[in-house]
Structures are given as C-alpha cells and as structure tokens.
Amino acid sequence: MPSHQQKLTLRRQEGASKETTAKANDVHPPSPPMSDTIQTATTEQMAKDIASIYVLLKETSETQESKLNAIQTATRAVEAKLADMVTRISNAESRLDFLEDTTSNTGFPEGCEGSDALAFVRNTIPQLLKVDFPGGPEIDRTHRSLVRRKPDVHPPRVIIARFLRFQNRERIMEAARRLGQLNWNGHRIMIFPDYSKLVTDKRAAFNPCKRLLHERKIKFSLLFPAVLVLKMTEGRREFTDPKKAQDYILSLP
C-alpha cells in the first residue's frame, strides 16, 4: 500500500501530465474530421465550375446573338434588293428604249418630239414600224432619259416609253426585228427593251468595242444580257468580258 508521500507524488505527476496535454492541445488544436475537409474542397470546386460554365454560356449566347443579328441584317438587305429587282423587272416589261447608235446622225434628234413626247411616240410608231394600232398604241408615259443633254455633235438622249399593255410592247419588238434597220427622216432608229441598271451598265462597258468595230467595219451584235458577238470571215466569236473583246479587236490586222 503506497504511503502518503507516494500518493502525493503520483497526484503531482498526474497533474503535470494533464497540464502538458492541455498545453499541447493549445499549441496544436485538433484537426477537423477528414470528411468535413473533403466536402468543403468539393463545394468550392463545384462553385468554380458553375461560375466557369456560366461565363462560357454567356459568351456563347452573346456570340450567337451577334451572329443572328448579322444574319437578320443581311437577310433584310437581300429582301430589299429582291423587292427593288421585282419593281425594276415589272417596269421593264412594259417599257422600250428608242436608242441611238454611236454617231450623231442616229436616234430621234433632240427636240423633235416637241412639248408632248407621248403624242410624238404614239403617232410615230405606226409609221416607223408599218404596223396598224387601232386607236394608236396605248402608252402610259414617255420621256427622254434623265441624263444631261449633250451638244448636238453627240448622240441624242434615249426616248423611253412605257406601254399600258404588254402585248403592244411585244408587237412593236417583233415588228422592229422583222424590219431590221429602221429609218426616220434620215435618222437610224433602234428599239430595245428597257433593261435594269445592272444590265445597262454591263452593256455600256462594250461601247469602246462597238466604236472600234464600227471603225473597222466589222459586223457584230450585242446579245442579252451583255454578250458581244463578232461575225468574222473565219467564224463567230463571242465575248462576255469587254477587256478581252477590246484586246482581240485591237489585235486584228
């Protein structure tokens, strides 16, 4: 049996042991359970992943919206151009150009129509084409082209006539093809359908070629929409490129 002094010593040792344990716990607090640490890390990673996904979705949405807006803008532009083309085609179906050739003594001279271009064309067409129109051809309106009038040494401006009936227009075109060369008071007259601006510009690009061909007395024709056909002794040559056509003409002996 331990003596009183031994018991006292043991109690002192136990006290010292408890004090040491307490100090150790103060210096190194107990770690949280492993499961809590893993759960916290997983939650933080999920939050980061969700944030990244949100940013990606937002960027994708903005990109798609931008592309959609661009497509809508392009579609509206195409629709506007189509509407304009439909209007031009509709007008062209009932219009004719009374065109001049490349020299000043062709086409209806400036001012010959007087103050009433519509009456002039209505009265002149039957005589020019030798076609009878009971009551005269039905014309909606007639005017010179809107370009500025040039000095008399230049060809006269085109006279444009719009007919109320498509059948009248076709009958006039058929008569003009049948007769070939048309003359009015010593002036050569040419009749063509009124083309859209795009076609007109393409055909006008061949004007330098036409002048060269006239100078060299080479027969040619300009087919629709813009095909230059040369009638050579060695055969027929066709050009859709004005530059290539001009180079070929210049290379001829």
PDB file of C-alpha atoms in Angstrom:
ATOM      1  CA  MET A   1       0.000   0.000   0.000  1.00  0.00           C
ATOM      2  CA  PRO A   2       1.538   3.319  -1.068  1.00  0.00           C
ATOM      3  CA  SER A   3       2.445   5.680   1.612  1.00  0.00           C
ATOM      4  CA  HIS A   4       1.060   9.206   1.869  1.00  0.00           C
ATOM      5  CA  GLN A   5       4.156  10.638   0.330  1.00  0.00           C
ATOM      6  CA  GLN A   6       3.916   8.259  -2.648  1.00  0.00           C
ATOM      7  CA  LYS A   7       0.274   9.210  -3.255  1.00  0.00           C
ATOM      8  CA  LEU A   8       1.210  12.835  -3.276  1.00  0.00           C
ATOM      9  CA  THR A   9       3.931  12.207  -5.809  1.00  0.00           C
ATOM     10  CA  LEU A  10       1.551  10.297  -8.074  1.00  0.00           C
ATOM     11  CA  ARG A  11      -1.014  13.051  -7.952  1.00  0.00           C
ATOM     12  CA  ARG A  12       1.588  15.607  -8.823  1.00  0.00           C
ATOM     13  CA  GLN A  13       2.655  13.502 -11.797  1.00  0.00           C
ATOM     14  CA  GLU A  14      -0.924  13.116 -13.000  1.00  0.00           C
ATOM     15  CA  GLY A  15      -1.419  16.871 -12.695  1.00  0.00           C
ATOM     16  CA  ALA A  16       1.724  17.551 -14.657  1.00  0.00           C
ATOM     17  CA  SER A  17       0.622  15.090 -17.327  1.00  0.00           C
ATOM     18  CA  LYS A  18      -2.766  16.763 -17.671  1.00  0.00           C
ATOM     19  CA  GLU A  19      -1.163  20.206 -17.833  1.00  0.00           C
ATOM     20  CA  THR A  20       1.228  19.030 -20.556  1.00  0.00           C
ATOM     21  CA  THR A  21      -1.674  17.614 -22.558  1.00  0.00           C
ATOM     22  CA  ALA A  22      -3.616  20.835 -22.246  1.00  0.00           C
ATOM     23  CA  LYS A  23      -0.666  22.942 -23.409  1.00  0.00           C
ATOM     24  CA  ALA A  24      -0.095  20.602 -26.331  1.00  0.00           C
ATOM     25  CA  ASN A  25      -3.735  20.993 -27.332  1.00  0.00           C
ATOM     26  CA  ASP A  26      -3.404  24.788 -27.174  1.00  0.00           C
ATOM     27  CA  VAL A  27      -0.392  24.731 -29.467  1.00  0.00           C
ATOM     28  CA  HIS A  28      -1.833  22.187 -31.929  1.00  0.00           C
ATOM     29  CA  PRO A  29      -5.630  22.279 -31.896  1.00  0.00           C
ATOM     30  CA  PRO A  30      -7.278  19.098 -33.055  1.00  0.00           C
ATOM     31  CA  SER A  31      -7.782  18.761 -36.837  1.00  0.00           C
ATOM     32  CA  PRO A  32     -11.334  18.655 -38.176  1.00  0.00           C
ATOM     33  CA  PRO A  33     -12.568  15.305 -39.393  1.00  0.00           C
ATOM     34  CA  MET A  34     -11.271  14.236 -42.829  1.00  0.00           C
ATOM     35  CA  SER A  35     -14.806  14.005 -44.284  1.00  0.00           C
ATOM     36  CA  ASP A  36     -15.504  17.689 -43.498  1.00  0.00           C
ATOM     37  CA  THR A  37     -12.311  18.788 -45.292  1.00  0.00           C
ATOM     38  CA  ILE A  38     -13.146  16.822 -48.430  1.00  0.00           C
ATOM     39  CA  GLN A  39     -16.716  18.165 -48.517  1.00  0.00           C
ATOM     40  CA  THR A  40     -15.514  21.795 -48.223  1.00  0.00           C
ATOM     41  CA  ALA A  41     -13.000  21.375 -51.086  1.00  0.00           C
ATOM     42  CA  THR A  42     -15.610  19.704 -53.298  1.00  0.00           C
ATOM     43  CA  THR A  43     -18.109  22.526 -52.697  1.00  0.00           C
ATOM     44  CA  GLU A  44     -15.562  25.198 -53.594  1.00  0.00           C
ATOM     45  CA  GLN A  45     -14.587  23.374 -56.795  1.00  0.00           C
ATOM     46  CA  MET A  46     -18.236  22.987 -57.797  1.00  0.00           C
ATOM     47  CA  ALA A  47     -18.791  26.704 -57.277  1.00  0.00           C
ATOM     48  CA  LYS A  48     -15.817  27.486 -59.503  1.00  0.00           C
ATOM     49  CA  ASP A  49     -17.028  25.053 -62.169  1.00  0.00           C
ATOM     50  CA  ILE A  50     -20.527  26.559 -62.129  1.00  0.00           C
ATOM     51  CA  ALA A  51     -19.074  30.058 -62.439  1.00  0.00           C
ATOM     52  CA  SER A  52     -16.941  28.963 -65.408  1.00  0.00           C
ATOM     53  CA  ILE A  53     -19.919  27.326 -67.093  1.00  0.00           C
ATOM     54  CA  TYR A  54     -21.998  30.489 -66.608  1.00  0.00           C
ATOM     55  CA  VAL A  55     -19.294  32.657 -68.176  1.00  0.00           C
ATOM     56  CA  LEU A  56     -18.987  30.237 -71.113  1.00  0.00           C
ATOM     57  CA  LEU A  57     -22.749  30.157 -71.645  1.00  0.00           C
ATOM     58  CA  LYS A  58     -22.921  33.940 -71.515  1.00  0.00           C
ATOM     59  CA  GLU A  59     -20.133  34.321 -74.074  1.00  0.00           C
ATOM     60  CA  THR A  60     -21.741  31.708 -76.328  1.00  0.00           C
ATOM     61  CA  SER A  61     -25.115  33.417 -76.046  1.00  0.00           C
ATOM     62  CA  GLU A  62     -23.639  36.819 -76.912  1.00  0.00           C
ATOM     63  CA  THR A  63     -21.759  35.340 -79.880  1.00  0.00           C
ATOM     64  CA  GLN A  64     -24.861  33.594 -81.193  1.00  0.00           C
ATOM     65  CA  GLU A  65     -26.923  36.733 -80.739  1.00  0.00           C
ATOM     66  CA  SER A  66     -24.324  38.742 -82.659  1.00  0.00           C
ATOM     67  CA  LYS A  67     -24.327  36.187 -85.499  1.00  0.00           C
ATOM     68  CA  LEU A  68     -28.131  36.142 -85.536  1.00  0.00           C
ATOM     69  CA  ASN A  69     -28.238  39.926 -85.780  1.00  0.00           C
ATOM     70  CA  ALA A  70     -25.767  39.843 -88.665  1.00  0.00           C
ATOM     71  CA  ILE A  71     -27.859  37.205 -90.459  1.00  0.00           C
ATOM     72  CA  GLN A  72     -31.031  39.224 -89.934  1.00  0.00           C
ATOM     73  CA  THR A  73     -29.352  42.372 -91.272  1.00  0.00           C
ATOM     74  CA  ALA A  74     -28.070  40.530 -94.342  1.00  0.00           C
ATOM     75  CA  THR A  75     -31.491  38.969 -94.904  1.00  0.00           C
ATOM     76  CA  ARG A  76     -33.216  42.348 -94.780  1.00  0.00           C
ATOM     77  CA  ALA A  77     -30.686  43.723 -97.281  1.00  0.00           C
ATOM     78  CA  VAL A  78     -31.310  40.805 -99.660  1.00  0.00           C
ATOM     79  CA  GLU A  79     -35.070  41.220 -99.319  1.00  0.00           C
ATOM     80  CA  ALA A  80     -34.769  44.917-100.143  1.00  0.00           C
ATOM     81  CA  LYS A  81     -32.660  44.155-103.225  1.00  0.00           C
ATOM     82  CA  LEU A  82     -35.129  41.497-104.371  1.00  0.00           C
ATOM     83  CA  ALA A  83     -38.029  43.915-103.950  1.00  0.00           C
ATOM     84  CA  ASP A  84     -36.138  46.509-105.992  1.00  0.00           C
ATOM     85  CA  MET A  85     -35.389  43.933-108.707  1.00  0.00           C
ATOM     86  CA  VAL A  86     -39.043  42.898-108.867  1.00  0.00           C
ATOM     87  CA  THR A  87     -40.045  46.541-109.279  1.00  0.00           C
ATOM     88  CA  ARG A  88     -37.442  47.108-112.000  1.00  0.00           C
ATOM     89  CA  ILE A  89     -38.446  43.947-113.870  1.00  0.00           C
ATOM     90  CA  SER A  90     -42.109  44.872-113.629  1.00  0.00           C
ATOM     91  CA  ASN A  91     -41.394  48.296-115.091  1.00  0.00           C
ATOM     92  CA  ALA A  92     -39.049  46.946-117.759  1.00  0.00           C
ATOM     93  CA  GLU A  93     -41.678  44.517-119.012  1.00  0.00           C
ATOM     94  CA  SER A  94     -43.756  47.384-120.329  1.00  0.00           C
ATOM     95  CA  ARG A  95     -41.016  49.792-121.415  1.00  0.00           C
ATOM     96  CA  LEU A  96     -38.980  50.257-124.564  1.00  0.00           C
ATOM     97  CA  ASP A  97     -35.913  52.296-125.316  1.00  0.00           C
ATOM     98  CA  PHE A  98     -35.659  54.076-128.652  1.00  0.00           C
ATOM     99  CA  LEU A  99     -31.885  54.031-128.754  1.00  0.00           C
ATOM    100  CA  GLU A 100     -29.331  55.804-130.837  1.00  0.00           C
ATOM    101  CA  ASP A 101     -26.279  54.256-132.454  1.00  0.00           C
ATOM    102  CA  THR A 102     -22.744  55.533-131.928  1.00  0.00           C
ATOM    103  CA  THR A 103     -22.854  58.528-134.292  1.00  0.00           C
ATOM    104  CA  SER A 104     -24.724  61.809-134.031  1.00  0.00           C
ATOM    105  CA  ASN A 105     -26.971  61.252-137.074  1.00  0.00           C
ATOM    106  CA  THR A 106     -28.814  58.361-135.443  1.00  0.00           C
ATOM    107  CA  GLY A 107     -31.731  58.320-132.999  1.00  0.00           C
ATOM    108  CA  PHE A 108     -34.585  60.786-132.722  1.00  0.00           C
ATOM    109  CA  PRO A 109     -32.967  64.270-132.742  1.00  0.00           C
ATOM    110  CA  GLU A 110     -33.258  66.297-129.570  1.00  0.00           C
ATOM    111  CA  GLY A 111     -36.429  68.374-129.547  1.00  0.00           C
ATOM    112  CA  CYS A 112     -38.148  66.569-132.435  1.00  0.00           C
ATOM    113  CA  GLU A 113     -40.838  65.383-130.025  1.00  0.00           C
ATOM    114  CA  GLY A 114     -41.814  68.953-129.174  1.00  0.00           C
ATOM    115  CA  SER A 115     -43.579  69.509-125.868  1.00  0.00           C
ATOM    116  CA  ASP A 116     -45.551  66.236-125.998  1.00  0.00           C
ATOM    117  CA  ALA A 117     -43.261  63.217-126.206  1.00  0.00           C
ATOM    118  CA  LEU A 118     -46.131  60.801-125.614  1.00  0.00           C
ATOM    119  CA  ALA A 119     -48.131  62.046-128.620  1.00  0.00           C
ATOM    120  CA  PHE A 120     -44.970  62.009-130.749  1.00  0.00           C
ATOM    121  CA  VAL A 121     -44.231  58.354-129.993  1.00  0.00           C
ATOM    122  CA  ARG A 122     -47.874  57.309-130.364  1.00  0.00           C
ATOM    123  CA  ASN A 123     -48.048  58.885-133.835  1.00  0.00           C
ATOM    124  CA  THR A 124     -44.575  57.842-134.982  1.00  0.00           C
ATOM    125  CA  ILE A 125     -44.585  54.152-134.083  1.00  0.00           C
ATOM    126  CA  PRO A 126     -47.206  53.022-136.647  1.00  0.00           C
ATOM    127  CA  GLN A 127     -45.397  54.917-139.432  1.00  0.00           C
ATOM    128  CA  LEU A 128     -41.952  53.752-138.384  1.00  0.00           C
ATOM    129  CA  LEU A 129     -42.871  50.073-137.998  1.00  0.00           C
ATOM    130  CA  LYS A 130     -45.621  49.905-140.616  1.00  0.00           C
ATOM    131  CA  VAL A 131     -47.969  48.413-138.053  1.00  0.00           C
ATOM    132  CA  ASP A 132     -51.587  49.375-137.540  1.00  0.00           C
ATOM    133  CA  PHE A 133     -52.701  50.015-133.967  1.00  0.00           C
ATOM    134  CA  PRO A 134     -56.464  50.741-133.856  1.00  0.00           C
ATOM    135  CA  GLY A 135     -56.740  53.923-131.817  1.00  0.00           C
ATOM    136  CA  GLY A 136     -52.948  54.087-131.566  1.00  0.00           C
ATOM    137  CA  PRO A 137     -50.654  52.174-129.160  1.00  0.00           C
ATOM    138  CA  GLU A 138     -51.646  52.599-125.509  1.00  0.00           C
ATOM    139  CA  ILE A 139     -48.788  54.392-123.790  1.00  0.00           C
ATOM    140  CA  ASP A 140     -48.622  55.237-120.101  1.00  0.00           C
ATOM    141  CA  ARG A 141     -45.794  57.786-120.272  1.00  0.00           C
ATOM    142  CA  THR A 142     -42.862  58.832-122.450  1.00  0.00           C
ATOM    143  CA  HIS A 143     -39.756  60.915-121.753  1.00  0.00           C
ATOM    144  CA  ARG A 144     -36.126  61.392-122.671  1.00  0.00           C
ATOM    145  CA  SER A 145     -33.556  59.732-120.445  1.00  0.00           C
ATOM    146  CA  LEU A 146     -32.745  61.888-117.442  1.00  0.00           C
ATOM    147  CA  VAL A 147     -29.053  62.348-118.221  1.00  0.00           C
ATOM    148  CA  ARG A 148     -27.909  65.888-119.040  1.00  0.00           C
ATOM    149  CA  ARG A 149     -28.385  66.901-122.655  1.00  0.00           C
ATOM    150  CA  LYS A 150     -25.116  66.982-124.598  1.00  0.00           C
ATOM    151  CA  PRO A 151     -24.118  69.214-127.534  1.00  0.00           C
ATOM    152  CA  ASP A 152     -25.576  68.294-130.915  1.00  0.00           C
ATOM    153  CA  VAL A 153     -22.337  66.630-132.041  1.00  0.00           C
ATOM    154  CA  HIS A 154     -23.147  63.845-129.562  1.00  0.00           C
ATOM    155  CA  PRO A 155     -25.896  61.239-129.982  1.00  0.00           C
ATOM    156  CA  PRO A 156     -29.323  62.364-128.731  1.00  0.00           C
ATOM    157  CA  ARG A 157     -30.667  61.107-125.439  1.00  0.00           C
ATOM    158  CA  VAL A 158     -32.747  57.950-125.401  1.00  0.00           C
ATOM    159  CA  ILE A 159     -36.546  58.191-125.549  1.00  0.00           C
ATOM    160  CA  ILE A 160     -38.188  55.831-123.067  1.00  0.00           C
ATOM    161  CA  ALA A 161     -41.826  54.785-123.493  1.00  0.00           C
ATOM    162  CA  ARG A 162     -43.872  52.734-121.065  1.00  0.00           C
ATOM    163  CA  PHE A 163     -46.818  50.873-122.578  1.00  0.00           C
ATOM    164  CA  LEU A 164     -50.011  50.028-120.765  1.00  0.00           C
ATOM    165  CA  ARG A 165     -50.268  46.648-122.474  1.00  0.00           C
ATOM    166  CA  PHE A 166     -47.502  44.076-122.637  1.00  0.00           C
ATOM    167  CA  GLN A 167     -48.942  42.822-125.935  1.00  0.00           C
ATOM    168  CA  ASN A 168     -48.294  46.215-127.561  1.00  0.00           C
ATOM    169  CA  ARG A 169     -44.699  46.124-126.427  1.00  0.00           C
ATOM    170  CA  GLU A 170     -44.165  42.635-127.838  1.00  0.00           C
ATOM    171  CA  ARG A 171     -45.839  43.537-131.124  1.00  0.00           C
ATOM    172  CA  ILE A 172     -43.517  46.530-131.515  1.00  0.00           C
ATOM    173  CA  MET A 173     -40.424  44.436-130.747  1.00  0.00           C
ATOM    174  CA  GLU A 174     -41.496  41.786-133.258  1.00  0.00           C
ATOM    175  CA  ALA A 175     -42.059  44.406-135.970  1.00  0.00           C
ATOM    176  CA  ALA A 176     -38.657  46.005-135.272  1.00  0.00           C
ATOM    177  CA  ARG A 177     -36.918  42.623-135.602  1.00  0.00           C
ATOM    178  CA  ARG A 178     -38.776  41.858-138.807  1.00  0.00           C
ATOM    179  CA  LEU A 179     -37.890  45.165-140.468  1.00  0.00           C
ATOM    180  CA  GLY A 180     -34.279  45.196-139.318  1.00  0.00           C
ATOM    181  CA  GLN A 181     -32.843  48.677-139.877  1.00  0.00           C
ATOM    182  CA  LEU A 182     -35.312  51.467-139.093  1.00  0.00           C
ATOM    183  CA  ASN A 183     -35.070  54.996-140.502  1.00  0.00           C
ATOM    184  CA  TRP A 184     -36.965  58.137-139.580  1.00  0.00           C
ATOM    185  CA  ASN A 185     -36.302  61.326-141.586  1.00  0.00           C
ATOM    186  CA  GLY A 186     -32.790  60.132-142.379  1.00  0.00           C
ATOM    187  CA  HIS A 187     -32.010  59.045-138.806  1.00  0.00           C
ATOM    188  CA  ARG A 188     -31.365  55.441-137.873  1.00  0.00           C
ATOM    189  CA  ILE A 189     -33.622  54.284-135.034  1.00  0.00           C
ATOM    190  CA  MET A 190     -33.018  51.253-132.810  1.00  0.00           C
ATOM    191  CA  ILE A 191     -35.592  49.815-130.416  1.00  0.00           C
ATOM    192  CA  PHE A 192     -34.682  47.682-127.414  1.00  0.00           C
ATOM    193  CA  PRO A 193     -36.345  46.579-124.179  1.00  0.00           C
ATOM    194  CA  ASP A 194     -35.504  48.865-121.287  1.00  0.00           C
ATOM    195  CA  TYR A 195     -33.006  46.987-119.121  1.00  0.00           C
ATOM    196  CA  SER A 196     -32.214  47.243-115.434  1.00  0.00           C
ATOM    197  CA  LYS A 197     -29.302  49.494-114.443  1.00  0.00           C
ATOM    198  CA  LEU A 198     -27.070  46.473-113.835  1.00  0.00           C
ATOM    199  CA  VAL A 199     -27.653  45.107-117.337  1.00  0.00           C
ATOM    200  CA  THR A 200     -27.393  48.572-118.863  1.00  0.00           C
ATOM    201  CA  ASP A 201     -24.012  49.129-117.200  1.00  0.00           C
ATOM    202  CA  LYS A 202     -22.739  45.751-118.437  1.00  0.00           C
ATOM    203  CA  ARG A 203     -23.816  46.528-121.987  1.00  0.00           C
ATOM    204  CA  ALA A 204     -22.371  50.052-121.825  1.00  0.00           C
ATOM    205  CA  ALA A 205     -18.972  48.541-120.945  1.00  0.00           C
ATOM    206  CA  PHE A 206     -18.822  47.282-124.561  1.00  0.00           C
ATOM    207  CA  ASN A 207     -19.229  50.782-126.057  1.00  0.00           C
ATOM    208  CA  PRO A 208     -15.478  51.213-126.767  1.00  0.00           C
ATOM    209  CA  CYS A 209     -15.534  47.845-128.556  1.00  0.00           C
ATOM    210  CA  LYS A 210     -18.534  48.895-130.618  1.00  0.00           C
ATOM    211  CA  ARG A 211     -16.769  52.081-131.728  1.00  0.00           C
ATOM    212  CA  LEU A 212     -13.712  50.070-132.813  1.00  0.00           C
ATOM    213  CA  LEU A 213     -15.894  47.605-134.686  1.00  0.00           C
ATOM    214  CA  HIS A 214     -17.705  50.429-136.493  1.00  0.00           C
ATOM    215  CA  GLU A 215     -14.371  51.971-137.489  1.00  0.00           C
ATOM    216  CA  ARG A 216     -13.131  48.626-138.828  1.00  0.00           C
ATOM    217  CA  LYS A 217     -16.494  47.849-140.446  1.00  0.00           C
ATOM    218  CA  ILE A 218     -16.796  44.535-138.624  1.00  0.00           C
ATOM    219  CA  LYS A 219     -20.310  43.185-138.207  1.00  0.00           C
ATOM    220  CA  PHE A 220     -21.367  42.490-134.655  1.00  0.00           C
ATOM    221  CA  SER A 221     -24.339  42.192-132.343  1.00  0.00           C
ATOM    222  CA  LEU A 222     -24.771  42.645-128.598  1.00  0.00           C
ATOM    223  CA  LEU A 223     -26.935  39.852-127.234  1.00  0.00           C
ATOM    224  CA  PHE A 224     -28.840  39.864-123.955  1.00  0.00           C
ATOM    225  CA  PRO A 225     -27.766  40.436-121.291  1.00  0.00           C
ATOM    226  CA  ALA A 226     -24.276  41.505-122.391  1.00  0.00           C
ATOM    227  CA  VAL A 227     -22.626  39.197-124.924  1.00  0.00           C
ATOM    228  CA  LEU A 228     -20.685  40.747-127.792  1.00  0.00           C
ATOM    229  CA  VAL A 229     -20.801  38.602-130.926  1.00  0.00           C
ATOM    230  CA  LEU A 230     -18.370  39.295-133.782  1.00  0.00           C
ATOM    231  CA  LYS A 231     -19.249  37.971-137.227  1.00  0.00           C
ATOM    232  CA  MET A 232     -15.834  37.254-138.687  1.00  0.00           C
ATOM    233  CA  THR A 233     -14.998  35.620-142.023  1.00  0.00           C
ATOM    234  CA  GLU A 234     -13.341  32.776-140.131  1.00  0.00           C
ATOM    235  CA  GLY A 235     -16.373  32.296-137.906  1.00  0.00           C
ATOM    236  CA  ARG A 236     -18.285  33.660-134.941  1.00  0.00           C
ATOM    237  CA  ARG A 237     -16.554  34.977-131.828  1.00  0.00           C
ATOM    238  CA  GLU A 238     -18.353  35.691-128.540  1.00  0.00           C
ATOM    239  CA  PHE A 239     -17.147  37.802-125.608  1.00  0.00           C
ATOM    240  CA  THR A 240     -18.604  38.446-122.166  1.00  0.00           C
ATOM    241  CA  ASP A 241     -15.506  40.331-120.984  1.00  0.00           C
ATOM    242  CA  PRO A 242     -15.186  43.841-122.547  1.00  0.00           C
ATOM    243  CA  LYS A 243     -11.428  43.951-121.911  1.00  0.00           C
ATOM    244  CA  LYS A 244     -10.768  40.666-123.699  1.00  0.00           C
ATOM    245  CA  ALA A 245     -13.023  41.743-126.555  1.00  0.00           C
ATOM    246  CA  GLN A 246     -11.173  45.040-126.946  1.00  0.00           C
ATOM    247  CA  ASP A 247      -7.765  43.338-126.861  1.00  0.00           C
ATOM    248  CA  TYR A 248      -8.901  40.923-129.556  1.00  0.00           C
ATOM    249  CA  ILE A 249     -10.259  43.697-131.794  1.00  0.00           C
ATOM    250  CA  LEU A 250      -7.056  45.705-131.459  1.00  0.00           C
ATOM    251  CA  SER A 251      -5.017  42.664-132.393  1.00  0.00           C
ATOM    252  CA  LEU A 252      -6.849  42.283-135.694  1.00  0.00           C
ATOM    253  CA  PRO A 253      -4.910  43.366-138.810  1.00  0.00           C
TER     254      PRO A 253
END
